[in-house]
Amino acid sequence: MIAGGLRRSAARGGGILLAGLFIACSGFQSALDPKGTKAATISQLTLFLVITAAVVYVVVIAGLLFAMRRASTRPLAFAHDDIEEPDRERTRIRWVASAAAASALILLLFMFVDVSAARSLSQVGGLRPLRIDVVGHQWWWEVKYPDLGNPHNTVETANEIHVPVGRPVFIKMTSDDVIHSFWAPNLDGKKDLIPGHETRTWFRADTAGVYRGQCAEFCGHQHAKMAFFIVAEPRAKFESWLTSQQSPASTPTDSLAQAGERVFLSASCAMCHSISGTGAGSKYGPDLTHLASRRTIASGTLPNNVGNLAGWILDPQSIKPGAKMPPNQLDPAALQALLAYLGTLK
Amino acid sequence: MRRRPIVDVAALPDHAFSHHAPIWWGNLLMIFIEGAAFALLAVSYFYIRRNFDTWPPPRTLLPDLGVSSINLLLLAVSVAPFWIAARLAHRHERPGVVGTWLMIGVLFGIAAMVLRGFEFRALHTRYDSNAYGSITWTILGVHLAHLLAGTIETLLIALVMFVGPVEKKHYTDATVMAVYWYFIVISWVALYGIVFVAPRFI
Amino acid sequence: MAHAQALPAFNDPDRRPGTLTIPEEDETRARLSSSWDEGSGLWAWLTSTNHKSIAKRYIVTAIIFFILGGLEAGMMRAQLSRPENRFIGPDLYNQIFTMHGSTMMFLFAVPVMEAIGLYLVPIMIGTRNVAFPRLNALGYWMYLFGGVLLYVAFFYNTGPDAGWFAYVPLSGPQYSPGKRMDVWAQMITFTEIAALIGAVEIVTTIFKQRAPGMSLNRMPLFVWAQLITAFMIIFALPSIVVSSTMLAMDRLVDTHFFNPAEGGDALLWQHLFWFFGHPEVYIIFIPALGMLSSIIEAFTRRPIFGYPAMVLSLITTAFLGFGLWVHHMFATPLPLLGQSFFTAASTAIALPSGVQIFCWIATIWSGRPRYTTSFLFAIGFFFLFIIGGLTGVMVASIPFDLQAHDTYFVVSHFHYVLIGGAVFPLFGAIYLWFPKVTGRLLSERLGKWNFWLFFIGMNVTFFPMHILGLMGMPRRVYTYLPEMGWGGLNLLVSMGAVIIVSSVAVFLANVWVSLRAGVPAGDNPWEAATLEWATTSPPPSYGHLFIPVVEGRDPLWDARNGELAVVTGLRTDRHEGLLTSIMDAEPEHRYEFKGPTILPLLLAIFGGGAIILAIFTPWGVTVGSIMSAIVLTCWFWPTISPDHDTPRHRRRERIA
Ligand code: HEA
Ligand code: HEA
Ligand code: CUA
Ligand SMILES: [Cu+2]
């Protein structure tokens, strides 16, 4: 009866496993919904591993249940006595040895598949890669598109990475404070950002789309809200985005926004943030030169709209407790102006 | 359950030396533990080495070989009194004799610790200057802690030998103490090589 | 060996026929009691050096920490049950998950496994106490103080908050100012001292104190597992000793081990931590394997199939366990070739686990199982551990791990192996040995509830986590956004945790009820084979009335004709034990165990005080060391026992 119960739960387990994989196959931050070459290879590997593991599981558990069933038919006495029968014991030795041998073969297969997949993933495939530098901060991502020919054209942004579809992207990473980990599961596995070390990785997006990623190494209070977006777009669109990002912020024309710029420069904002083309040049917080062009604020935590921005500026601590940005006391007029100014930073 | 006596152990001796004695094993396991810790410190030393272009770091003098080599010699010689004390203890020699040799060992220990003070100076760096200073100071410091513990323990056993009441097991303690001291000396040979000699080659 | 020749080999057939007579049992019993019993009362409790009373508190303390860790898990699950929940903020959540992980690993799993060894090993190998009884007491006090330190700090909002592996630089002076991480580092110091002491005790006791005839190849598998684990502790823990000392020094005296600006290295910490941390999980797992062998042998009523293969598998696991640490670091910049080596090693370690599982299945196949609660937990082990083992082999693959690492997939892996592979065997072991320790059986009816609730709750809690991980949910997040789509599964997980908590509650109730009104157990309620069942339940303070002589692997089954071979001639008027040779367990000499004393507690107070003071000032170490040195002097100073035998000195002999 008990063996039966266990058998039923084994069957149930198998069912849940398959259903689970099915659920996991969609989602905008999911390892099983690959949108890039590397993630695709990994998800195939995952499928192979899951299926093989499931087969091994079923076989071993079947063996156990079989043994329990066989055993329950014996007379209730000291089994100790009849293990002296060498024949039966020899059969058992044969079974155990073959099971071990079969396991060894499967494990060798695992090793081979794992190592060859790892090797193939380490080779950058395709066109000349685009280079991006990422620096981790508590709790946001600094992103740079270095232009080696003309350093003035280097683009600085934060928490949103635009990449061209089909072209490999080569990322150099480090951290400014503690260890973080860069992870956009739809495109690739993760890679750590470590202070004092430079890490490299690459990926290639094969389908246009917006993919969410998130810091995967515990990095303190707001580790949970240290997300970013990767925007994969066709080549032409990407190039025009890059060009627009290369220009400094446009000087505001209407008076409200002009007032807002003055607020920005005179209140504490400029002590941490930079906006190129203005006097604000501090690198402590994210670069805001093209803030209005980004989809989210606070590292992928809130959609970028006026309401959220106002809430964030006034009281970041209730949205991301522990974040390094202090609350700001601004009277309503100043806030209005500031928001208008930030809205011009396309 | 009925009991069937088949061995009478009343005639067995009530103490033993070397690997027959539990304390010998306890000591050996301690040596494994501390040896592993020294080995990890050594590995850390070479790991940190990789973060520097030059070793020792720029503007740091090479560690002096003078006082450190003298100390190495001193420690090497210190093996002798412990070895003699252990031999005598093994033969159940009079406690005063064993104690005297142990006291000579203690003197060596004290001398080594005094020299250790100069060895810190001979490093030409400080524990808080950089990672090089941290690891070299720590290696010397941890070994110093062993010297200190070893010397105090030896002193204690020597005092027991002089004051008594001396039991047979105290002879075992003296032999085990000698084994521990050999460990302290041998580990220093390796650590000396790493801290004082290796920077000249790596 | 000279003295061994003095008496004929102990199993020499010529000596057997009635040349020896057994002393009057009642009289022996009375004499042993009067020299071994420590009496009751607070003073007796504080000064006890009997391995049984110390191990009992060790186990109870560890289980209390298990409950505390479990309550923390409950709070985490409450917070995560829905998106953007405001029950617990990030500051507290980070403390709680760190407390949960540190408690479960350092204060529950490792100590409980060692403590059960410290209780059972001496009785199972037929000796009266562990080799160094006072040191053993010190180990417990250190452990207790470490745990209390951690929880007192936590209640004063100074709980560590950088995760159970405390990666630098997050845990370093710059990013964790305040005392939180100092508390963590010193808690580690306490527990590592305790664990190392336990390991030294277990190795020495097993090497020197086995009953005559219990050669290495007749040792119960549980004892093998404890021995191998103790060796792993001895070689793995120095790594955390070194790394946590470096961390404490970086934080307290401005060294630069982990400071990249001054040539230190954040990855050095990871290597040192995991060189300890990986073996640590096998330090938890291997004793559990030993427990399983005891359970399966007792309830299938046959010796474990393939004893040599089992022993070799344990040894192989222990060796390989030291070559896997980089599999926790696949996302760091290390050369691919090197990483592949660790993939290979991590995959290879599945083989010895598999061999043991196959041997147990063969044992069940040819046995006649009785489905007691204890055995059910062993069966549950197969269902759960194999899932965790297989996901372990999956995350050993570098590409797959780069997706799974630091997500709930890994959380799921390690709860399946830790709970399935260690907590289930532990519960099985409690149901098996509770009657020995307390003299009463646990209720089977409550036991069945305990098992099924745990089994179901475990799967409901941890299976969905695989999926959450692949859906992109990182671990150690105090909350998540509703649009991530993780809400439903997280709610399910939290409901599963409620089922587990109810199961543990049933267990506690069972213990409570059975202690009072449980069925008296008798010496050997399960008709098991190993020596602990030869003595009464609960065992007397001196363990066995006469030290048994072992003539096979299953002494009590071999002795079914009703006669147990024993040793006579040990003194009963003092704490005397018998030492035997390492390989064959031939009697070598007699040995006096140290009796009760307050010194271990004093040393723990002064030494522990030094460790705690060091959090506040480096001088704490100096002061505490001096005090400890004084206590140590008393410790080693000879006590004048009334009948101490002064050695005869050669010189005097010659004069005479
Ligand atoms: C009891 C504890 C325990 C045990 C036994 C194991 C066992 C194993 N573990 Fe696990 N592990 C942990 C506790 C444990 N682990 C913990 C606590 C962590 C996380 C720490 C943290 O980050 O906080 C971790 C993390 C962890 C990682 C890092 C994941 C990451 O952070 O990204 C890896 C990677 O390789 C890994 C691998 C393995 C492997 C290969 C085994 C193998 O030993 C498993 C072998 C067993 C089997 C495979 C099943 C039985 C075998 C058969 C039935 C034979 C047939 C099988 C085949 C043919 C495949 N473990
Ligand atoms: C042996 C080790 C062990 C055990 C048994 C458990 C048990 C449990 N763990 Fe644990 N867990 C770890 C080791 C363990 N864990 C480790 C090492 C980590 C990593 C930490 C880190 O990242 O640093 C972790 C992390 C971890 C996380 C991830 C946290 C995060 O990353 O944010 C979660 C989340 O759900 C979790 C849940 C649980 C649950 C629900 C249980 C349940 O099984 C708990 C069972 C419940 C009880 C034991 C409670 C019983 C209490 C009662 C019945 C009350 C009785 C009442 C009175 C006496 C008054 N654990
Ligand atoms: Cu950054 Cu986690
Ligand atoms: Cu591991």
Coordinates of N, CA and C in Angstrom, one line a residue, chain C residues 183-242:
Chain C
V183 N 30.1 40.0 13.4 CA 29.4 39.0 14.2 C 29.4 37.7 13.4
W184 N 29.1 37.8 12.1 CA 29.1 36.6 11.3 C 30.5 35.9 11.3
A185 N 31.6 36.7 11.1 CA 32.9 36.1 11.1 C 33.2 35.4 12.4
Q186 N 32.8 36.0 13.5 CA 33.2 35.4 14.8 C 32.3 34.2 15.1
M187 N 31.0 34.2 14.6 CA 30.2 33.0 14.7 C 30.9 31.9 14.0
I188 N 31.5 32.2 12.8 CA 32.2 31.2 12.1 C 33.4 30.6 12.9
T189 N 34.1 31.6 13.5 CA 35.2 31.1 14.4 C 34.8 30.1 15.4
F190 N 33.7 30.4 16.1 CA 33.2 29.5 17.1 C 32.8 28.2 16.6
T191 N 32.1 28.2 15.5 CA 31.6 26.9 15.0 C 32.7 26.1 14.4
E192 N 33.7 26.8 13.8 CA 34.8 26.0 13.2 C 35.6 25.3 14.3
I193 N 35.8 26.0 15.4 CA 36.5 25.4 16.5 C 35.8 24.2 17.0
A194 N 34.4 24.3 17.2 CA 33.6 23.2 17.6 C 33.7 22.1 16.7
A195 N 33.6 22.3 15.4 CA 33.6 21.3 14.4 C 34.9 20.5 14.4
L196 N 36.0 21.3 14.5 CA 37.3 20.7 14.4 C 37.5 19.8 15.7
I197 N 37.1 20.3 16.8 CA 37.2 19.5 18.0 C 36.5 18.2 17.8
G198 N 35.2 18.3 17.4 CA 34.4 17.1 17.1 C 35.2 16.1 16.2
A199 N 35.8 16.6 15.2 CA 36.4 15.8 14.2 C 37.6 15.1 14.8
V200 N 38.4 15.8 15.6 CA 39.6 15.2 16.3 C 39.1 14.1 17.2
E201 N 38.0 14.4 18.0 CA 37.5 13.4 18.9 C 37.1 12.1 18.1
I202 N 36.4 12.3 17.0 CA 35.8 11.1 16.3 C 36.9 10.3 15.7
V203 N 37.9 10.9 15.1 CA 39.0 10.2 14.5 C 39.8 9.4 15.5
T204 N 40.2 10.1 16.6 CA 41.0 9.4 17.6 C 40.2 8.3 18.3
T205 N 38.9 8.6 18.6 CA 38.1 7.5 19.2 C 38.0 6.3 18.3
I206 N 37.7 6.6 17.1 CA 37.6 5.4 16.2 C 38.9 4.7 16.0
F207 N 40.0 5.4 15.8 CA 41.2 4.8 15.6 C 41.7 3.9 16.8
K208 N 41.5 4.4 18.0 CA 42.1 3.8 19.1 C 41.2 3.0 20.0
Q209 N 39.9 3.2 19.9 CA 39.0 2.7 21.0 C 38.0 1.7 20.6
R210 N 38.2 1.1 19.4 CA 37.2 0.1 18.9 C 37.3 -1.1 19.8
A211 N 36.2 -1.8 20.0 CA 36.2 -3.0 20.8 C 37.1 -4.0 20.1
P212 N 37.7 -4.9 20.9 CA 38.6 -5.9 20.4 C 37.9 -6.7 19.3
G213 N 38.6 -6.9 18.2 CA 38.0 -7.6 17.1 C 37.3 -6.8 16.0
M214 N 37.0 -5.5 16.4 CA 36.3 -4.7 15.4 C 37.4 -4.1 14.4
S215 N 37.9 -4.9 13.6 CA 38.9 -4.5 12.6 C 38.2 -3.5 11.7
L216 N 39.1 -2.7 10.9 CA 38.4 -1.7 10.1 C 37.3 -2.2 9.2
N217 N 37.6 -3.4 8.7 CA 36.5 -3.9 7.8 C 35.4 -4.6 8.5
R218 N 35.3 -4.4 9.8 CA 34.1 -4.8 10.5 C 33.3 -3.6 11.1
M219 N 33.8 -2.5 10.8 CA 33.2 -1.3 11.4 C 31.8 -1.0 10.7
P220 N 30.8 -0.7 11.5 CA 29.5 -0.3 10.9 C 29.7 0.8 9.9
L221 N 28.9 0.8 8.8 CA 29.1 1.9 7.8 C 28.8 3.3 8.4
F222 N 28.0 3.3 9.4 CA 27.8 4.6 10.0 C 29.1 5.2 10.6
V223 N 29.9 4.3 11.2 CA 31.1 4.7 11.8 C 32.1 5.1 10.7
W224 N 32.1 4.3 9.6 CA 33.0 4.7 8.5 C 32.6 6.1 8.0
A225 N 31.3 6.4 7.9 CA 30.9 7.7 7.4 C 31.3 8.8 8.3
Q226 N 31.2 8.5 9.6 CA 31.7 9.5 10.6 C 33.2 9.8 10.5
L227 N 33.9 8.7 10.3 CA 35.4 8.8 10.2 C 35.8 9.6 9.0
I228 N 35.1 9.3 7.9 CA 35.5 10.0 6.6 C 35.1 11.5 6.7
T229 N 33.9 11.7 7.3 CA 33.5 13.1 7.5 C 34.5 13.8 8.4
A230 N 34.9 13.2 9.4 CA 35.8 13.9 10.3 C 37.1 14.3 9.6
F231 N 37.6 13.4 8.7 CA 38.8 13.8 8.0 C 38.5 14.9 7.0
M232 N 37.3 14.9 6.4 CA 36.9 16.0 5.5 C 36.9 17.3 6.3
I233 N 36.4 17.3 7.5 CA 36.4 18.5 8.4 C 37.8 19.0 8.6
I234 N 38.7 18.0 8.9 CA 40.0 18.4 9.2 C 40.7 19.1 8.1
F235 N 40.4 18.7 6.9 CA 41.1 19.3 5.7 C 40.3 20.4 5.1
A236 N 39.1 20.5 5.3 CA 38.3 21.6 4.7 C 38.2 22.8 5.6
L237 N 38.0 22.6 6.9 CA 37.7 23.8 7.7 C 38.9 24.8 7.8
P238 N 40.1 24.3 7.7 CA 41.2 25.3 7.8 C 41.0 26.4 6.7
S239 N 40.3 26.1 5.6 CA 40.1 27.1 4.6 C 39.2 28.2 5.0
I240 N 38.2 27.8 5.8 CA 37.3 28.9 6.3 C 38.0 29.6 7.5
V241 N 38.8 28.9 8.2 CA 39.6 29.5 9.3 C 40.4 30.6 8.7
V242 N 41.1 30.3 7.6 CA 42.0 31.3 7.0 C 41.2 32.4 6.4

